[in-house]
Short mmCIF file of C-alpha atoms in Angstrom, two decimals:
data_model
loop_
_atom_site.label_atom_id
_atom_site.label_comp_id
_atom_site.label_asym_id
_atom_site.label_seq_id
_atom_site.Cartn_x
_atom_site.Cartn_y
_atom_site.Cartn_z
CA MET F 20 -26.63 13.04 49.16
CA LEU F 21 -25.56 10.22 52.37
CA HIS F 22 -28.81 8.26 51.14
CA VAL F 23 -27.45 7.74 47.73
CA LEU F 24 -23.91 7.49 49.06
CA ARG F 25 -24.90 4.64 51.25
CA GLN F 26 -27.18 2.85 48.50
CA ILE F 27 -24.20 3.40 46.29
CA ALA F 28 -21.25 1.53 49.17
CA ARG F 29 -24.24 -1.35 49.40
CA THR F 30 -24.86 -2.26 45.94
CA GLY F 31 -20.49 -1.93 45.22
CA ILE F 32 -19.76 -1.09 41.14
CA LYS F 33 -21.32 -2.20 39.18
CA THR F 34 -19.70 -2.57 35.26
CA GLU F 35 -18.85 -4.77 32.40
CA PRO F 36 -15.55 -5.95 32.02
CA PRO F 37 -13.50 -3.66 29.53
CA PRO F 38 -13.18 -5.20 25.83
CA SER F 39 -10.89 -6.65 23.92
CA PRO F 40 -9.19 -4.78 21.72
CA ALA F 41 -11.02 -5.55 18.31
CA GLU F 42 -9.26 -7.63 15.87
CA GLU F 43 -8.59 -4.80 13.09
CA MET F 44 -6.38 -2.97 16.21
CA VAL F 45 -4.57 -5.80 16.57
CA VAL F 46 -3.72 -6.72 12.97
CA VAL F 47 -2.58 -2.44 12.92
CA ALA F 48 0.02 -2.56 15.76
CA ARG F 49 1.10 -6.06 14.59
CA LEU F 50 1.55 -3.92 10.60
CA GLN F 51 3.29 -0.73 12.20
CA GLU F 52 5.36 -3.16 14.44
CA GLN F 53 6.69 -4.99 10.98
CA ILE F 54 6.65 -1.63 9.63
CA LEU F 55 9.08 -0.61 11.53
CA ARG F 56 11.17 -3.28 12.35
CA THR F 57 12.21 -3.75 8.47
CA LEU F 58 12.38 -0.15 7.46
CA GLY F 59 12.62 1.94 11.59
CA ARG F 60 10.22 4.24 10.21
CA ALA F 61 6.46 4.65 8.03
CA LEU F 62 6.48 3.36 4.58
CA THR F 63 6.81 6.00 2.05
CA ILE F 64 5.52 5.77 -1.21
CA ARG F 65 5.62 7.83 -4.20
CA GLN F 66 2.98 7.16 -6.63
CA VAL F 67 3.56 7.84 -10.60
CA ASP F 68 1.06 8.00 -12.95
CA ALA F 69 2.55 6.64 -16.47
CA GLY F 70 -0.04 7.43 -18.34
CA SER F 71 -3.81 6.24 -16.96
CA CYS F 72 -7.27 6.58 -16.79
CA ASN F 73 -7.22 7.68 -13.15
CA GLY F 74 -9.18 4.58 -12.43
CA CYS F 75 -6.62 3.97 -10.43
CA GLU F 76 -6.02 7.09 -9.08
CA LEU F 77 -9.06 7.11 -7.27
CA GLU F 78 -9.17 3.98 -6.03
CA ILE F 79 -5.18 4.96 -4.45
CA HIS F 80 -6.49 7.75 -3.47
CA ALA F 81 -9.95 6.14 -1.00
CA LEU F 82 -6.34 4.47 1.12
CA SER F 83 -6.40 7.51 2.67
CA ASN F 84 -9.81 8.16 3.73
CA PRO F 85 -10.88 7.54 7.53
CA TYR F 86 -12.19 3.92 6.63
CA TYR F 87 -8.54 2.21 5.40
CA ASN F 88 -6.97 5.17 7.13
CA LEU F 89 -3.76 4.12 5.63
CA GLU F 90 -1.33 6.76 7.32
CA GLY F 91 -2.91 4.96 10.72
CA LEU F 92 -0.99 2.27 9.97
CA GLY F 93 2.78 3.91 9.28
CA ILE F 94 2.71 3.91 4.81
CA ARG F 95 2.32 7.63 3.24
CA PHE F 96 2.75 8.86 0.33
CA VAL F 97 5.29 11.50 -0.22
CA ALA F 98 5.85 13.72 -3.45
CA SER F 99 9.50 13.32 -4.18
CA PRO F 100 10.79 10.37 -5.43
CA ARG F 101 13.76 11.01 -3.09
CA HIS F 102 11.69 10.48 -0.44
CA ALA F 103 9.98 7.19 -1.03
CA ASP F 104 11.46 3.26 -0.67
CA VAL F 105 8.28 2.49 -3.10
CA LEU F 106 7.18 3.27 -6.90
CA LEU F 107 3.54 2.89 -6.91
CA VAL F 108 3.34 2.85 -10.69
CA THR F 109 -0.63 2.95 -12.51
CA GLY F 110 -1.78 2.98 -16.21
CA PRO F 111 0.49 2.07 -19.77
CA VAL F 112 3.56 3.51 -19.60
CA SER F 113 3.03 6.23 -23.04
CA LYS F 114 6.08 7.15 -24.30
CA HIS F 115 6.19 10.73 -23.03
CA MET F 116 6.35 9.16 -19.58
CA ALA F 117 8.98 6.50 -20.05
CA ILE F 118 11.73 8.74 -19.62
CA ALA F 119 9.79 10.36 -16.17
CA LEU F 120 9.90 6.72 -15.29
CA LYS F 121 12.95 5.83 -15.06
CA ARG F 122 13.92 9.26 -13.40
CA THR F 123 11.86 8.75 -11.46
CA TYR F 124 12.99 4.87 -10.41
CA ASP F 125 16.40 6.78 -11.30
CA ALA F 126 15.76 8.90 -7.80
CA THR F 127 14.14 6.98 -5.43
CA PRO F 128 17.14 5.43 -3.58
CA ASP F 129 17.86 2.08 -2.72
CA PRO F 130 16.31 -0.60 -1.54
CA LYS F 131 13.44 0.18 -3.76
CA LEU F 132 10.26 -1.87 -4.26
CA VAL F 133 8.33 -1.03 -7.46
CA ILE F 134 4.51 -1.61 -7.48
CA ALA F 135 2.66 -1.91 -10.99
CA ALA F 136 -0.80 -1.22 -10.11
CA GLY F 137 -4.02 -1.95 -12.06
CA ASP F 138 -4.50 -3.93 -15.34
CA CYS F 139 -3.05 -1.36 -17.34
CA GLY F 140 0.39 -0.98 -15.47
CA CYS F 141 0.47 -5.06 -15.48
CA SER F 142 -0.21 -5.90 -18.53
CA GLY F 143 -0.60 -2.96 -20.78
CA GLY F 144 -4.42 -3.68 -20.56
CA ILE F 145 -6.79 -2.21 -23.19
CA PHE F 146 -4.01 -0.41 -24.32
CA GLY F 147 -0.97 -2.82 -24.73
CA GLU F 148 1.57 -1.70 -26.84
CA SER F 149 1.33 0.79 -29.57
CA TYR F 150 2.80 3.39 -31.58
CA ALA F 151 1.72 5.87 -27.88
CA SER F 152 2.55 3.64 -25.66
CA LEU F 153 5.46 1.10 -24.27
CA GLY F 154 2.61 -1.11 -22.93
CA ARG F 155 2.96 -2.80 -19.23
CA VAL F 156 5.36 -0.56 -16.38
CA ALA F 157 7.81 -3.73 -16.82
CA ASN F 158 8.76 -2.93 -19.66
CA VAL F 159 10.79 0.38 -18.45
CA VAL F 160 11.43 -0.99 -14.27
CA PRO F 161 11.74 -3.94 -13.02
CA VAL F 162 8.39 -4.53 -11.05
CA ASP F 163 8.27 -6.39 -7.73
CA VAL F 164 4.96 -6.56 -6.80
CA ALA F 165 1.54 -6.62 -9.55
CA ILE F 166 -1.59 -5.59 -8.12
CA PRO F 167 -3.93 -7.21 -11.62
CA GLY F 168 -7.67 -5.34 -11.43
CA CYS F 169 -9.26 -2.53 -13.41
CA PRO F 170 -8.94 -0.77 -11.09
CA PRO F 171 -8.12 -2.86 -8.01
CA THR F 172 -10.17 -1.79 -5.31
CA PRO F 173 -8.27 -0.24 -2.36
CA THR F 174 -8.25 -3.95 -0.64
CA ALA F 175 -6.09 -5.27 -3.73
CA LEU F 176 -4.03 -2.17 -3.25
CA LEU F 177 -3.12 -2.57 -0.27
CA GLN F 178 -2.69 -5.92 0.01
CA GLY F 179 -0.06 -4.92 -2.60
CA ILE F 180 1.25 -2.67 -0.43
CA LEU F 181 1.60 -5.67 2.20
CA ALA F 182 3.18 -7.72 -0.43
CA ALA F 183 5.73 -5.18 -1.22
CA LEU F 184 6.77 -4.96 2.58
CA SER F 185 7.00 -8.60 2.91
CA LYS F 186 9.01 -8.48 0.17
CA ALA F 187 11.24 -5.62 1.70
CA ALA F 188 11.99 -7.72 4.95
CA SER F 189 12.76 -11.06 3.17
CA PRO F 190 14.48 -9.98 0.03
CA THR F 191 15.10 -13.34 -1.12
CA GLU F 192 11.00 -14.46 -1.54
CA PRO F 193 10.16 -15.03 -5.54
CA ARG F 194 7.79 -11.64 -6.58
CA LEU F 195 3.87 -12.36 -5.42
CA ASP F 196 0.93 -12.11 -7.69
CA THR F 197 -1.90 -11.01 -5.50
CA SER F 198 -4.38 -11.55 -8.15
CA SER F 199 -3.63 -15.35 -7.30
CA GLY F 200 -1.83 -15.36 -4.32
CA THR F 201 0.96 -17.39 -6.35
CA HIS F 202 4.53 -16.80 -6.44
CA ILE F 203 5.81 -15.38 -9.79
CA ASP F 204 9.72 -15.58 -11.34
CA GLU F 205 9.07 -12.60 -13.81
CA PRO F 206 6.91 -10.40 -14.00
CA ALA F 207 3.55 -11.11 -17.01
CA PRO F 208 3.80 -10.96 -20.22
#
């Protein structure tokens, strides 16, 4: 045993320097700081299915898996619009869901943001306006951020949520269309 201790003393400590923080962790820390600075707490989202095919919902559920780890960023989904900062609406608004969507919007406390997710939520998609559908979400409630795609990827959804958070931080900015990254004043028709 004494021999081993002498050899350790002669050799010294030979280790690598600790690794620098991963780039993703720096981004996560910056995002968490921005959420806390903007809201003072976690960002809460109420997801509303206004008549979608559930393709968008599958991608939204993927945000909660360990790869995207939405809750680790300080963003979480809530069951009541009274606890929400953001409404994430999917699908073309069916006539049966119009009243429920309006009530959900009215129940969400100010300041509130609305994100239309998917081609159906942004433009009515393949359903458009018909006898059973009112079309895009903006026909029923005001939309702050539109996330196109059929369905949009989890990354695109996350970018749209971050665009909404940026809008909450500086409400004087015009609306953002995440498909092209350009600012728009009115939601797309």
